[in-house]
PDB file of C-alpha atoms in Angstrom:
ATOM      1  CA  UNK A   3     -40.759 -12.716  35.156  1.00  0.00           C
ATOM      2  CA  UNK A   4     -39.900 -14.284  38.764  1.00  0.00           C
ATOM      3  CA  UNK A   5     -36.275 -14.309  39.940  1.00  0.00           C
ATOM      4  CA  UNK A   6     -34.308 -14.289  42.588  1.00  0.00           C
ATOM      5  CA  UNK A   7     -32.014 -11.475  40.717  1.00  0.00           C
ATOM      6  CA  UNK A   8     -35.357  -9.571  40.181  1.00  0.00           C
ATOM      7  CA  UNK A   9     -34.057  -6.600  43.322  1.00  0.00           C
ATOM      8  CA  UNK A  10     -30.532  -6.315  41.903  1.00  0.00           C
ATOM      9  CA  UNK A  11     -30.768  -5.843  38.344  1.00  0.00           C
ATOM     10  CA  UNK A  12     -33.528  -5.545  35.840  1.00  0.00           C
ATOM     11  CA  UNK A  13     -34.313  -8.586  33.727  1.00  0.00           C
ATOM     12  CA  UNK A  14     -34.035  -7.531  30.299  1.00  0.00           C
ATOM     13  CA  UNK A  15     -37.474  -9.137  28.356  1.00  0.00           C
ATOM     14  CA  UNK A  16     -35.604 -12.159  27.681  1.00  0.00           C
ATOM     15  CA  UNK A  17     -33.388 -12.497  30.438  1.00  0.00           C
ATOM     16  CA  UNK A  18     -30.071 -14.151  29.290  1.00  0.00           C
ATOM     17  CA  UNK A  19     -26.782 -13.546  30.896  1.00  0.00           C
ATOM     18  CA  UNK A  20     -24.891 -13.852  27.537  1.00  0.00           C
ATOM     19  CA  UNK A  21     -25.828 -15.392  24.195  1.00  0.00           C
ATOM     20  CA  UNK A  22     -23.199 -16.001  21.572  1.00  0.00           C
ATOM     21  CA  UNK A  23     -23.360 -18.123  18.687  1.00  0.00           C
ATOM     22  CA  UNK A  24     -20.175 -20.033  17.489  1.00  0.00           C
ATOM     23  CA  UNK A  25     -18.888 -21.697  14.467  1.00  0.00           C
ATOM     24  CA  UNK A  26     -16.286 -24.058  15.297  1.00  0.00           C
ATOM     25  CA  UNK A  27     -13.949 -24.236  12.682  1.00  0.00           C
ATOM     26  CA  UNK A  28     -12.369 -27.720  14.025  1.00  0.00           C
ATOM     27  CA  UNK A  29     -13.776 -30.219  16.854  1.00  0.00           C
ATOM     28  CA  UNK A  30     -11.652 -28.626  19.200  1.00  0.00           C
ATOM     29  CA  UNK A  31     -13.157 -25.594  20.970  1.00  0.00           C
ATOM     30  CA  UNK A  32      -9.822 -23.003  20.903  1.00  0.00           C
ATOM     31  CA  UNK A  33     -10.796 -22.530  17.001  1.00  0.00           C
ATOM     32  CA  UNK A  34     -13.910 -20.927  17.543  1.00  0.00           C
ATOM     33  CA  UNK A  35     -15.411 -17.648  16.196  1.00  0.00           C
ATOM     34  CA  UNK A  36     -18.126 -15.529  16.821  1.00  0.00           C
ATOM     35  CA  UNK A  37     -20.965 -14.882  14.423  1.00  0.00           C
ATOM     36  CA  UNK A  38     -23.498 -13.391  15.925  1.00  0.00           C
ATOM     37  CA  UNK A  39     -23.527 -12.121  20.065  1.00  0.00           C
ATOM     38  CA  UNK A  40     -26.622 -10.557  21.994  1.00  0.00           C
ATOM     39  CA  UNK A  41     -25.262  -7.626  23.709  1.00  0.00           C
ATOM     40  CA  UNK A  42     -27.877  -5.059  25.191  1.00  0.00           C
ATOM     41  CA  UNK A  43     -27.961  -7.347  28.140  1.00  0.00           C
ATOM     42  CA  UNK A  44     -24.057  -7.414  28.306  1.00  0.00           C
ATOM     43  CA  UNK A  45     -24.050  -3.427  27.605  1.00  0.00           C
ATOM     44  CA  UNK A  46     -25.917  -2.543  30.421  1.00  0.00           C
ATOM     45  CA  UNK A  47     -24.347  -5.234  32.817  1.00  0.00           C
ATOM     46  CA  UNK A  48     -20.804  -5.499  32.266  1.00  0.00           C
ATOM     47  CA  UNK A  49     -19.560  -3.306  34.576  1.00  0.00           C
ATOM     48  CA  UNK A  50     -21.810  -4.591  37.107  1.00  0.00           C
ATOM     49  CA  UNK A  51     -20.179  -7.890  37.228  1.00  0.00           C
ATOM     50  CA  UNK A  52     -16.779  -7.579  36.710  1.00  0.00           C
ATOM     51  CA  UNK A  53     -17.171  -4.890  39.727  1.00  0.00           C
ATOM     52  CA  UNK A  54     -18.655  -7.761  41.535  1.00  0.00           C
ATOM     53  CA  UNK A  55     -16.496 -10.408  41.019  1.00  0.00           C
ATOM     54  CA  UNK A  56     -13.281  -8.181  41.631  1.00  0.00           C
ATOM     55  CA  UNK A  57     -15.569  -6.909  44.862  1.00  0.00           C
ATOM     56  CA  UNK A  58     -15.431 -10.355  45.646  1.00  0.00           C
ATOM     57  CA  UNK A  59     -12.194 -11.362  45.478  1.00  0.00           C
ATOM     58  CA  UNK A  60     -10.332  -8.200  46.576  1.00  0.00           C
ATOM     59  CA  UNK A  61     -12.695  -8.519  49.897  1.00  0.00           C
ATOM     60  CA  UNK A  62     -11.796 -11.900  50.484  1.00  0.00           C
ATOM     61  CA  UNK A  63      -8.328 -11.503  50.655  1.00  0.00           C
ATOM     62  CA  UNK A  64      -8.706  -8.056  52.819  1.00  0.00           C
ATOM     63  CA  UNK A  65     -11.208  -9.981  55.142  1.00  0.00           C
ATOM     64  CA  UNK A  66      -9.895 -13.127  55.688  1.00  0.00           C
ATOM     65  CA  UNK A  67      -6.119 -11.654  56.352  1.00  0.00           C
ATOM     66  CA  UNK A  68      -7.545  -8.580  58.865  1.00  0.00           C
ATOM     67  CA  UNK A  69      -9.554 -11.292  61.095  1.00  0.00           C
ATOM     68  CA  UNK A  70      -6.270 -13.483  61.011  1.00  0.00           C
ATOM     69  CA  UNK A  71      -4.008 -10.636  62.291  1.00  0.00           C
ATOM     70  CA  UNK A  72      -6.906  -8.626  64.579  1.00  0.00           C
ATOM     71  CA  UNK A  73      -5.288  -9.181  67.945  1.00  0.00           C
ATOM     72  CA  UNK A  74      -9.386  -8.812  69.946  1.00  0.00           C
ATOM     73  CA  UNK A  75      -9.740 -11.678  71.828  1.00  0.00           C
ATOM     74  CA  UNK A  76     -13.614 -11.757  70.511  1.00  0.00           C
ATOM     75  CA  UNK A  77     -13.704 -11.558  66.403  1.00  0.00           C
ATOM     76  CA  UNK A  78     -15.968 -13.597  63.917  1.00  0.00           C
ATOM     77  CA  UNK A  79     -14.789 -14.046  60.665  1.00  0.00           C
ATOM     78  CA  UNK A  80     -17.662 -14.626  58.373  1.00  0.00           C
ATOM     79  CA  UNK A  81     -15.831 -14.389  55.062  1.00  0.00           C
ATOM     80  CA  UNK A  82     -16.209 -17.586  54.526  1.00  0.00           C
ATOM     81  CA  UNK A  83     -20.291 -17.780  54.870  1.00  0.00           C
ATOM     82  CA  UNK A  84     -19.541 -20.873  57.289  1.00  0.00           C
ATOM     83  CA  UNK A  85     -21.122 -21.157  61.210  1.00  0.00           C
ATOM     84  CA  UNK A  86     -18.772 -21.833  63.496  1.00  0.00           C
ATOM     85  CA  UNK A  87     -19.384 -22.469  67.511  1.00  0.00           C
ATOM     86  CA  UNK A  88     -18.211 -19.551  70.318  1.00  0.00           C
ATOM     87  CA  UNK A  89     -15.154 -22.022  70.018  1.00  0.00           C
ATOM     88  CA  UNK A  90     -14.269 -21.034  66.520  1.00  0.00           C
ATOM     89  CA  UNK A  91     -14.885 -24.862  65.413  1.00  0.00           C
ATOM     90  CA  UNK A  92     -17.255 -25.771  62.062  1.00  0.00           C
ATOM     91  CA  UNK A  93     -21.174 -25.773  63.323  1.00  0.00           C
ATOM     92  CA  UNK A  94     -22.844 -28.490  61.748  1.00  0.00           C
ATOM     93  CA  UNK A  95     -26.261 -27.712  61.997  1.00  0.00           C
ATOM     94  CA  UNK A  96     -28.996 -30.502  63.274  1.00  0.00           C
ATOM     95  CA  UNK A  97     -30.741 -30.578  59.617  1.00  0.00           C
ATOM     96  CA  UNK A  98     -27.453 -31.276  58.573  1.00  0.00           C
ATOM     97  CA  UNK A  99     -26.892 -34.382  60.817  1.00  0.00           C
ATOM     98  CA  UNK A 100     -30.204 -35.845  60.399  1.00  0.00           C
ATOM     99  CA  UNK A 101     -29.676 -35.717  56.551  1.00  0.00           C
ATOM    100  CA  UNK A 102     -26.183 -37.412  56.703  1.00  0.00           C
ATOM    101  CA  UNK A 103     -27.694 -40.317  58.865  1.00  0.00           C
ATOM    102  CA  UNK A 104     -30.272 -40.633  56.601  1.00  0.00           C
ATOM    103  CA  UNK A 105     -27.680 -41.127  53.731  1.00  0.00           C
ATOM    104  CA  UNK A 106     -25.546 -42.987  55.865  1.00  0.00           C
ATOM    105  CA  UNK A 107     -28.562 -45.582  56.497  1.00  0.00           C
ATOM    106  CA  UNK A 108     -29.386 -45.924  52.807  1.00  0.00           C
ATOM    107  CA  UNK A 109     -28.260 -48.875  51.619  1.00  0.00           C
ATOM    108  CA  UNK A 110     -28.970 -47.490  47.793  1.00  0.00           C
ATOM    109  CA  UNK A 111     -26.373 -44.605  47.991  1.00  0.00           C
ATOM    110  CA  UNK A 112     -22.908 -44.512  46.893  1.00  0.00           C
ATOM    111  CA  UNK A 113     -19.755 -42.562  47.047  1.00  0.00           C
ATOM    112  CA  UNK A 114     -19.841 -42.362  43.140  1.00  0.00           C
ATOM    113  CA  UNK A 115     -18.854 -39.159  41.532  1.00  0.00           C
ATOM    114  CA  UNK A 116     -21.328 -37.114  39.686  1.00  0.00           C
ATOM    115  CA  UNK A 117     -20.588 -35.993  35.971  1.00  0.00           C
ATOM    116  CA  UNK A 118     -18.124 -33.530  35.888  1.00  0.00           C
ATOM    117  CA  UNK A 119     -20.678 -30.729  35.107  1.00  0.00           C
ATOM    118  CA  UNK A 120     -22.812 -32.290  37.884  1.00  0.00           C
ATOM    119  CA  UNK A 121     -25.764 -33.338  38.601  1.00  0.00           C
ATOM    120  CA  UNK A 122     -28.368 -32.240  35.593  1.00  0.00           C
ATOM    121  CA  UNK A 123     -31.971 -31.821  38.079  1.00  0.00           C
ATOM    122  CA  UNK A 124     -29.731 -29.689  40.150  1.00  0.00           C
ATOM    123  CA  UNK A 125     -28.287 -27.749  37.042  1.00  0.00           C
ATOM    124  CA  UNK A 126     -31.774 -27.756  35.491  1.00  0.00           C
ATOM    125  CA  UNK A 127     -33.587 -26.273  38.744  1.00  0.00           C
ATOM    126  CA  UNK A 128     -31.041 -23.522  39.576  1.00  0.00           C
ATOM    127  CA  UNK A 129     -31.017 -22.042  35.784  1.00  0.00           C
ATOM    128  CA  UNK A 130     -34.908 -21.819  36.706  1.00  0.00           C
ATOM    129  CA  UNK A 131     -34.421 -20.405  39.783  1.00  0.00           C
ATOM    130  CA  UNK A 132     -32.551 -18.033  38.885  1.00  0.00           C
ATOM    131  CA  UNK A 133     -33.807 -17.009  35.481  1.00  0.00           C
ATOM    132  CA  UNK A 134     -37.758 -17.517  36.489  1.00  0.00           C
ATOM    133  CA  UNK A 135     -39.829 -20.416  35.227  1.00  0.00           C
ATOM    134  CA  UNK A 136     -40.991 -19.127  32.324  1.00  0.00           C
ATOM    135  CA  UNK A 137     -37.779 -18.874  31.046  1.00  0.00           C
ATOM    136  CA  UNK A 138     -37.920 -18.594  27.450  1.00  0.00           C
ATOM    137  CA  UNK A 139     -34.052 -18.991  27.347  1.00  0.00           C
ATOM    138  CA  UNK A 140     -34.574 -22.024  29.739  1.00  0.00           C
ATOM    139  CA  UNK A 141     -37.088 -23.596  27.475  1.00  0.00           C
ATOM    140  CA  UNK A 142     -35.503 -23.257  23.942  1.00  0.00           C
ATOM    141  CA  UNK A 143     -32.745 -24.805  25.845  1.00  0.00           C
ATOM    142  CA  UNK A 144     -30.225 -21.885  25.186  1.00  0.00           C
ATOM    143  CA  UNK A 145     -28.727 -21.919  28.978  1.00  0.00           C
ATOM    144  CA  UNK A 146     -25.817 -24.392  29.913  1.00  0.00           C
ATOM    145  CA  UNK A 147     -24.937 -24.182  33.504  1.00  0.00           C
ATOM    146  CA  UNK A 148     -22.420 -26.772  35.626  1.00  0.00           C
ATOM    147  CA  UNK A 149     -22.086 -27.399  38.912  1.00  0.00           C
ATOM    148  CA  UNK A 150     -19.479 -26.191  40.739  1.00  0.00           C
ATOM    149  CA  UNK A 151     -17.816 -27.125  44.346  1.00  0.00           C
ATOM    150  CA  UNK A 152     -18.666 -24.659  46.408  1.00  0.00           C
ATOM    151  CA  UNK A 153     -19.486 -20.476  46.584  1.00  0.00           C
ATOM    152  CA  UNK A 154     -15.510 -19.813  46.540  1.00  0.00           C
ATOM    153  CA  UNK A 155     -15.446 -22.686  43.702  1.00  0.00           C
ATOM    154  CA  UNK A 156     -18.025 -21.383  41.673  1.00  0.00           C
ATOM    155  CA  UNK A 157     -16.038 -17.683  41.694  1.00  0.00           C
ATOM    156  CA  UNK A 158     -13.340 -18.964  40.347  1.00  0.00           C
ATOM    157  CA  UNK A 159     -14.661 -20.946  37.858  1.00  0.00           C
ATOM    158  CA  UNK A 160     -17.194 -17.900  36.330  1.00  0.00           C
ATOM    159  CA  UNK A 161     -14.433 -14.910  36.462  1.00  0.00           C
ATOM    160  CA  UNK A 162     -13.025 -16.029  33.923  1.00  0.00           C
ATOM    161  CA  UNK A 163     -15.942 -17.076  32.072  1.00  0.00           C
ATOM    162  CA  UNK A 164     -17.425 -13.637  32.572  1.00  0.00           C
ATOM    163  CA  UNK A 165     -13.701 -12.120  31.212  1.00  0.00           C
ATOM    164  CA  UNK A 166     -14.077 -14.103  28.067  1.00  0.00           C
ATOM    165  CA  UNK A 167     -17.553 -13.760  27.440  1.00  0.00           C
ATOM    166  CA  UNK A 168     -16.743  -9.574  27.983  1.00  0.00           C
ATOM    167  CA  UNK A 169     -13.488  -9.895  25.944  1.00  0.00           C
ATOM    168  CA  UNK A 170     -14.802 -11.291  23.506  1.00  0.00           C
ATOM    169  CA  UNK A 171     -17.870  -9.336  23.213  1.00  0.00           C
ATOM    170  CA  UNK A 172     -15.586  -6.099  23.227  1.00  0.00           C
ATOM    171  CA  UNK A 173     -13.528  -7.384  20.076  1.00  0.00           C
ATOM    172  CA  UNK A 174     -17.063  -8.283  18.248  1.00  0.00           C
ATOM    173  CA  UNK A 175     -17.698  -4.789  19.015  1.00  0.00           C
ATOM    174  CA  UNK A 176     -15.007  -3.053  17.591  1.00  0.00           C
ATOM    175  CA  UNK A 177     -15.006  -5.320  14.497  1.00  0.00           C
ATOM    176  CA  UNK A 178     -18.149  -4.526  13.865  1.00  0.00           C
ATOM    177  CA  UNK A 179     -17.552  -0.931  13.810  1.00  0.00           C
TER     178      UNK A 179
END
């Protein structure tokens, strides 16, 4: 199976992050319980992620806070994953500006917001990217993803996901024992 996570971690044969199946007791989601979770993915990738996503935001903080107080004259913060000019100002890069004219000149675009879980080719595409395009878990439509603003955005939106999906997983765990 193609993906782009193919180098870092081993697909497992049907490559899905986490599956859990809920019973919702109400309409409202807080009254929700687990009956049934996939876990040797989880099992052999748990500590892989959390790692990373503490990684990530412990190194932000470090990074951003030692450029800021680094008295050299000549420092690049790239924390941010942003080009910037020998200046320090945002680069915008020529693609960039040739695609905002083009928007600018069409008539047929709006400033409308998207859906709040964004826009569903772009959601659609980057599950596939991601998780190949043969995808079984793409094609029995078991994969949700959203949209979110930004790299920094996204982060903060999925730790927590990825605490409750592990929390949760742990307690299914040790009831089931």
């Amino acid at each position: 199976m193609s993906s782009i996570l193919s180098n870092v971690l081993p697909a497992p044969e049907d490559p899905v992050l986490s599956v859990h199946i809920f019973q919702f007791k109400d309409l409202h989601p807080s009254y929700f319980f687990i009956i049934g979770s996939i876990l040797p993915f989880y099992e052999r990738v748990d500590h892989f992620l959390l790692q990373a996503f503490n990684l990530i935001c412990m190194v932000t903080k470090q990074v951003i806070f030692a450029c800021r107080d680094d008295p050299c004259p000549v420092k690049l913060n790239l924390s941010a994953g942003a080009y910037r000019t020998e200046e320090g100002k945002p680069l915008v890069l020529e693609v960039v500006r040739k695609a905002e004219q083009q928007l600018a000149n069409d008539l047929s675009c709006d400033k409308g917001y998207l859906p709040i879980d964004g826009l569903a080719d772009f959601n659609k595409l980057s599950a596939k990217l991601i998780l190949g395009d043969d995808s079984h878990a793409v094609e029995e439509n078991r994969v949700v993803t959203i949209q979110c603003l930004s790299g920094t955005g996204s982060l903060r939106e999925g730790k927590p996901l990825v605490l409750e999906v592990v929390r949760k997983a742990e307690q299914q765990l040790a009831n089931d024992l």
